mmCIF file of N, CA and C in Angstrom:
data_model
loop_
_atom_site.group_PDB
_atom_site.id
_atom_site.type_symbol
_atom_site.label_atom_id
_atom_site.label_comp_id
_atom_site.label_asym_id
_atom_site.label_seq_id
_atom_site.Cartn_x
_atom_site.Cartn_y
_atom_site.Cartn_z
ATOM 1 N N UNK A 712 5.254 3.891 -7.678
ATOM 2 C CA UNK A 712 4.157 2.933 -7.538
ATOM 3 C C UNK A 712 3.983 2.014 -8.750
ATOM 4 N N UNK A 713 4.263 2.516 -9.954
ATOM 5 C CA UNK A 713 4.109 1.641 -11.118
ATOM 6 C C UNK A 713 5.065 0.459 -11.031
ATOM 7 N N UNK A 714 6.266 0.686 -10.493
ATOM 8 C CA UNK A 714 7.217 -0.410 -10.343
ATOM 9 C C UNK A 714 6.742 -1.407 -9.291
ATOM 10 N N UNK A 715 6.169 -0.899 -8.216
ATOM 11 C CA UNK A 715 5.723 -1.771 -7.129
ATOM 12 C C UNK A 715 4.583 -2.683 -7.560
ATOM 13 N N UNK A 716 3.660 -2.178 -8.334
ATOM 14 C CA UNK A 716 2.515 -2.998 -8.719
ATOM 15 C C UNK A 716 2.926 -4.166 -9.618
ATOM 16 N N UNK A 717 4.025 -4.005 -10.328
ATOM 17 C CA UNK A 717 4.480 -5.095 -11.199
ATOM 18 C C UNK A 717 5.054 -6.253 -10.397
ATOM 19 N N UNK A 718 5.320 -6.053 -9.119
ATOM 20 C CA UNK A 718 5.900 -7.086 -8.263
ATOM 21 C C UNK A 718 4.864 -7.793 -7.398
ATOM 22 N N UNK A 719 3.605 -7.488 -7.581
ATOM 23 C CA UNK A 719 2.544 -8.050 -6.741
ATOM 24 C C UNK A 719 2.234 -9.499 -7.099
ATOM 25 N N UNK A 720 2.527 -9.872 -8.311
ATOM 26 C CA UNK A 720 2.279 -11.250 -8.731
ATOM 27 C C UNK A 720 0.814 -11.477 -9.043
ATOM 28 N N UNK A 721 0.267 -12.577 -8.510
ATOM 29 C CA UNK A 721 -1.109 -12.949 -8.849
ATOM 30 C C UNK A 721 -2.145 -12.419 -7.863
ATOM 31 N N UNK A 722 -1.717 -11.630 -6.878
ATOM 32 C CA UNK A 722 -2.688 -11.072 -5.921
ATOM 33 C C UNK A 722 -3.555 -10.022 -6.605
ATOM 34 N N UNK A 723 -4.856 -10.109 -6.376
ATOM 35 C CA UNK A 723 -5.788 -9.154 -6.966
ATOM 36 C C UNK A 723 -5.609 -7.780 -6.333
ATOM 37 N N UNK A 724 -5.790 -6.754 -7.160
ATOM 38 C CA UNK A 724 -5.643 -5.378 -6.705
ATOM 39 C C UNK A 724 -6.866 -4.585 -7.135
ATOM 40 N N UNK A 725 -7.409 -3.817 -6.206
ATOM 41 C CA UNK A 725 -8.518 -2.912 -6.494
ATOM 42 C C UNK A 725 -8.026 -1.488 -6.308
ATOM 43 N N UNK A 726 -8.139 -0.702 -7.361
ATOM 44 C CA UNK A 726 -7.785 0.720 -7.311
ATOM 45 C C UNK A 726 -9.076 1.524 -7.271
ATOM 46 N N UNK A 727 -9.196 2.402 -6.297
ATOM 47 C CA UNK A 727 -10.373 3.257 -6.147
ATOM 48 C C UNK A 727 -9.958 4.708 -6.324
ATOM 49 N N UNK A 728 -10.833 5.467 -6.949
ATOM 50 C CA UNK A 728 -10.502 6.883 -7.096
ATOM 51 C C UNK A 728 -11.763 7.733 -7.189
ATOM 52 N N UNK A 729 -11.763 8.817 -6.436
ATOM 53 C CA UNK A 729 -12.797 9.829 -6.571
ATOM 54 C C UNK A 729 -12.378 10.800 -7.666
ATOM 55 N N UNK A 730 -13.259 11.073 -8.588
ATOM 56 C CA UNK A 730 -12.897 11.908 -9.731
ATOM 57 C C UNK A 730 -12.672 13.370 -9.366
ATOM 58 N N UNK A 731 -13.079 13.776 -8.171
ATOM 59 C CA UNK A 731 -12.823 15.146 -7.715
ATOM 60 C C UNK A 731 -11.586 15.220 -6.821
ATOM 61 N N UNK A 732 -10.812 14.155 -6.772
ATOM 62 C CA UNK A 732 -9.613 14.091 -5.947
ATOM 63 C C UNK A 732 -8.559 15.045 -6.500
ATOM 64 N N UNK A 733 -8.142 15.997 -5.689
ATOM 65 C CA UNK A 733 -7.093 16.932 -6.082
ATOM 66 C C UNK A 733 -5.793 16.637 -5.333
ATOM 67 N N UNK A 734 -5.829 15.663 -4.418
ATOM 68 C CA UNK A 734 -4.631 15.252 -3.688
ATOM 69 C C UNK A 734 -3.807 14.295 -4.538
ATOM 70 N N UNK A 735 -4.478 13.268 -5.045
ATOM 71 C CA UNK A 735 -3.875 12.302 -5.969
ATOM 72 C C UNK A 735 -4.768 12.305 -7.199
ATOM 73 N N UNK A 736 -4.272 12.816 -8.276
ATOM 74 C CA UNK A 736 -5.077 12.976 -9.495
ATOM 75 C C UNK A 736 -5.471 11.614 -10.074
ATOM 76 N N UNK A 737 -6.662 11.528 -10.659
ATOM 77 C CA UNK A 737 -7.151 10.256 -11.200
ATOM 78 C C UNK A 737 -6.227 9.583 -12.219
ATOM 79 N N UNK A 738 -5.416 10.340 -12.923
ATOM 80 C CA UNK A 738 -4.542 9.700 -13.909
ATOM 81 C C UNK A 738 -3.527 8.764 -13.246
ATOM 82 N N UNK A 739 -3.280 8.954 -11.950
ATOM 83 C CA UNK A 739 -2.345 8.061 -11.262
ATOM 84 C C UNK A 739 -2.873 6.627 -11.212
ATOM 85 N N UNK A 740 -4.173 6.463 -10.979
ATOM 86 C CA UNK A 740 -4.693 5.094 -10.970
ATOM 87 C C UNK A 740 -4.744 4.511 -12.378
ATOM 88 N N UNK A 741 -4.884 5.347 -13.386
ATOM 89 C CA UNK A 741 -4.829 4.857 -14.770
ATOM 90 C C UNK A 741 -3.432 4.304 -15.042
ATOM 91 N N UNK A 742 -2.407 5.023 -14.593
ATOM 92 C CA UNK A 742 -1.032 4.553 -14.791
ATOM 93 C C UNK A 742 -0.779 3.249 -14.036
ATOM 94 N N UNK A 743 -1.289 3.152 -12.810
ATOM 95 C CA UNK A 743 -1.145 1.910 -12.050
ATOM 96 C C UNK A 743 -1.886 0.760 -12.721
ATOM 97 N N UNK A 744 -3.081 1.031 -13.194
ATOM 98 C CA UNK A 744 -3.871 0.017 -13.884
ATOM 99 C C UNK A 744 -3.120 -0.495 -15.109
ATOM 100 N N UNK A 745 -2.623 0.402 -15.917
ATOM 101 C CA UNK A 745 -1.890 0.018 -17.123
ATOM 102 C C UNK A 745 -0.633 -0.783 -16.789
ATOM 103 N N UNK A 746 0.120 -0.342 -15.785
ATOM 104 C CA UNK A 746 1.342 -1.049 -15.400
ATOM 105 C C UNK A 746 1.017 -2.441 -14.875
ATOM 106 N N UNK A 747 -0.042 -2.540 -14.070
ATOM 107 C CA UNK A 747 -0.444 -3.842 -13.541
ATOM 108 C C UNK A 747 -0.878 -4.796 -14.633
ATOM 109 N N UNK A 748 -1.712 -4.321 -15.532
ATOM 110 C CA UNK A 748 -2.177 -5.176 -16.629
ATOM 111 C C UNK A 748 -1.019 -5.627 -17.510
ATOM 112 N N UNK A 749 -0.092 -4.725 -17.796
ATOM 113 C CA UNK A 749 1.077 -5.076 -18.605
ATOM 114 C C UNK A 749 1.892 -6.172 -17.930
ATOM 115 N N UNK A 750 1.965 -6.143 -16.593
ATOM 116 C CA UNK A 750 2.718 -7.143 -15.836
ATOM 117 C C UNK A 750 1.911 -8.400 -15.551
ATOM 118 N N UNK A 751 0.645 -8.432 -15.981
ATOM 119 C CA UNK A 751 -0.181 -9.608 -15.752
ATOM 120 C C UNK A 751 -0.828 -9.672 -14.380
ATOM 121 N N UNK A 752 -0.831 -8.560 -13.678
ATOM 122 C CA UNK A 752 -1.459 -8.485 -12.355
ATOM 123 C C UNK A 752 -2.979 -8.364 -12.549
ATOM 124 N N UNK A 753 -3.767 -9.137 -11.793
ATOM 125 C CA UNK A 753 -5.224 -8.994 -11.879
ATOM 126 C C UNK A 753 -5.683 -7.726 -11.156
ATOM 127 N N UNK A 754 -5.720 -6.647 -11.879
ATOM 128 C CA UNK A 754 -6.007 -5.340 -11.292
ATOM 129 C C UNK A 754 -7.275 -4.764 -11.918
ATOM 130 N N UNK A 755 -8.063 -4.102 -11.090
ATOM 131 C CA UNK A 755 -9.254 -3.420 -11.583
ATOM 132 C C UNK A 755 -9.335 -2.038 -10.943
ATOM 133 N N UNK A 756 -10.030 -1.158 -11.633
ATOM 134 C CA UNK A 756 -10.139 0.238 -11.193
ATOM 135 C C UNK A 756 -11.608 0.633 -11.148
ATOM 136 N N UNK A 757 -12.000 1.253 -10.050
ATOM 137 C CA UNK A 757 -13.352 1.801 -9.915
ATOM 138 C C UNK A 757 -13.228 3.284 -9.597
ATOM 139 N N UNK A 758 -13.983 4.088 -10.320
ATOM 140 C CA UNK A 758 -13.964 5.527 -10.094
ATOM 141 C C UNK A 758 -15.345 5.987 -9.636
ATOM 142 N N UNK A 759 -15.351 7.062 -8.874
ATOM 143 C CA UNK A 759 -16.583 7.563 -8.293
ATOM 144 C C UNK A 759 -16.688 9.056 -8.539
ATOM 145 N N UNK A 760 -17.708 9.431 -9.269
ATOM 146 C CA UNK A 760 -17.930 10.838 -9.607
ATOM 147 C C UNK A 760 -18.313 11.633 -8.370
ATOM 148 N N UNK A 761 -17.836 12.865 -8.314
ATOM 149 C CA UNK A 761 -18.227 13.785 -7.259
ATOM 150 C C UNK A 761 -17.527 13.577 -5.933
ATOM 151 N N UNK A 762 -16.598 12.607 -5.844
ATOM 152 C CA UNK A 762 -15.925 12.354 -4.573
ATOM 153 C C UNK A 762 -14.485 12.819 -4.622
ATOM 154 N N UNK A 763 -14.023 13.386 -3.502
ATOM 155 C CA UNK A 763 -12.627 13.779 -3.416
ATOM 156 C C UNK A 763 -11.843 12.730 -2.633
ATOM 157 N N UNK A 764 -10.612 13.038 -2.325
ATOM 158 C CA UNK A 764 -9.706 12.099 -1.675
ATOM 159 C C UNK A 764 -10.242 11.617 -0.323
ATOM 160 N N UNK A 765 -10.781 12.517 0.452
ATOM 161 C CA UNK A 765 -11.210 12.177 1.813
ATOM 162 C C UNK A 765 -12.631 11.624 1.892
ATOM 163 N N UNK A 766 -13.424 11.823 0.880
ATOM 164 C CA UNK A 766 -14.823 11.370 0.914
ATOM 165 C C UNK A 766 -14.992 9.920 0.447
ATOM 166 N N UNK A 767 -14.008 9.398 -0.219
ATOM 167 C CA UNK A 767 -14.148 8.115 -0.891
ATOM 168 C C UNK A 767 -14.605 6.987 0.036
ATOM 169 N N UNK A 768 -13.965 6.837 1.171
ATOM 170 C CA UNK A 768 -14.303 5.714 2.052
ATOM 171 C C UNK A 768 -15.587 5.924 2.842
ATOM 172 N N UNK A 769 -16.158 7.106 2.765
ATOM 173 C CA UNK A 769 -17.431 7.370 3.426
ATOM 174 C C UNK A 769 -18.618 7.134 2.490
ATOM 175 N N UNK A 770 -18.343 6.949 1.219
ATOM 176 C CA UNK A 770 -19.388 6.797 0.217
ATOM 177 C C UNK A 770 -19.921 5.365 0.208
ATOM 178 N N UNK A 771 -21.241 5.227 0.204
ATOM 179 C CA UNK A 771 -21.864 3.909 0.217
ATOM 180 C C UNK A 771 -21.511 3.059 -0.994
ATOM 181 N N UNK A 772 -21.488 3.653 -2.179
ATOM 182 C CA UNK A 772 -21.149 2.887 -3.386
ATOM 183 C C UNK A 772 -19.701 2.409 -3.338
ATOM 184 N N UNK A 773 -18.801 3.256 -2.884
ATOM 185 C CA UNK A 773 -17.393 2.861 -2.782
ATOM 186 C C UNK A 773 -17.222 1.746 -1.758
ATOM 187 N N UNK A 774 -17.913 1.849 -0.637
ATOM 188 C CA UNK A 774 -17.826 0.812 0.393
ATOM 189 C C UNK A 774 -18.395 -0.509 -0.107
ATOM 190 N N UNK A 775 -19.455 -0.443 -0.890
ATOM 191 C CA UNK A 775 -20.018 -1.660 -1.482
ATOM 192 C C UNK A 775 -19.020 -2.293 -2.447
ATOM 193 N N UNK A 776 -18.376 -1.466 -3.259
ATOM 194 C CA UNK A 776 -17.367 -1.965 -4.194
ATOM 195 C C UNK A 776 -16.239 -2.668 -3.441
ATOM 196 N N UNK A 777 -15.792 -2.085 -2.348
ATOM 197 C CA UNK A 777 -14.723 -2.685 -1.539
ATOM 198 C C UNK A 777 -15.192 -4.008 -0.950
ATOM 199 N N UNK A 778 -16.384 -4.025 -0.374
ATOM 200 C CA UNK A 778 -16.909 -5.244 0.247
ATOM 201 C C UNK A 778 -17.060 -6.368 -0.786
ATOM 202 N N UNK A 779 -17.570 -6.040 -1.964
ATOM 203 C CA UNK A 779 -17.725 -7.050 -3.011
ATOM 204 C C UNK A 779 -16.378 -7.577 -3.482
ATOM 205 N N UNK A 780 -15.396 -6.694 -3.591
ATOM 206 C CA UNK A 780 -14.052 -7.109 -3.990
ATOM 207 C C UNK A 780 -13.467 -8.073 -2.958
ATOM 208 N N UNK A 781 -13.621 -7.744 -1.686
ATOM 209 C CA UNK A 781 -13.107 -8.615 -0.623
ATOM 210 C C UNK A 781 -13.832 -9.953 -0.643
ATOM 211 N N UNK A 782 -15.147 -9.937 -0.747
ATOM 212 C CA UNK A 782 -15.915 -11.188 -0.805
ATOM 213 C C UNK A 782 -15.473 -12.042 -1.987
ATOM 214 N N UNK A 783 -15.343 -11.437 -3.156
ATOM 215 C CA UNK A 783 -14.910 -12.181 -4.345
ATOM 216 C C UNK A 783 -13.502 -12.733 -4.151
ATOM 217 N N UNK A 784 -12.621 -11.953 -3.552
ATOM 218 C CA UNK A 784 -11.250 -12.393 -3.338
ATOM 219 C C UNK A 784 -11.190 -13.565 -2.368
ATOM 220 N N UNK A 785 -11.999 -13.523 -1.323
ATOM 221 C CA UNK A 785 -12.031 -14.622 -0.367
ATOM 222 C C UNK A 785 -12.602 -15.885 -0.990
ATOM 223 N N UNK A 786 -13.616 -15.741 -1.815
ATOM 224 C CA UNK A 786 -14.193 -16.901 -2.507
ATOM 225 C C UNK A 786 -13.184 -17.531 -3.441
ATOM 226 N N UNK A 787 -12.429 -16.713 -4.146
ATOM 227 C CA UNK A 787 -11.403 -17.236 -5.061
ATOM 228 C C UNK A 787 -10.302 -17.941 -4.282
ATOM 229 N N UNK A 788 -9.934 -17.384 -3.137
ATOM 230 C CA UNK A 788 -8.868 -17.977 -2.332
ATOM 231 C C UNK A 788 -9.295 -19.317 -1.739
ATOM 232 N N UNK A 789 -10.591 -19.441 -1.430
ATOM 233 C CA UNK A 789 -11.095 -20.673 -0.828
ATOM 234 C C UNK A 789 -11.291 -21.794 -1.845
ATOM 235 N N UNK A 790 -11.397 -21.412 -3.111
ATOM 236 C CA UNK A 790 -11.673 -22.413 -4.171
ATOM 237 C C UNK A 790 -10.457 -23.257 -4.488
#
């Protein structure tokens, strides 16, 4: 995945992670974030305490973060 993120170019990327995730450990998004930033990819990471891998998309705060990211991305694309 670190190699793939370096090929994304200028497309914005949002990485989400629940800190209780035992399926994909949180350090994986840190590695993706670092690789993306090094490659100049506009990448951001949001973490959510108390959430595991399967709970993330059911959480209101995580869903708000996703919606705001999409809204911001659409506004940037329209400008």
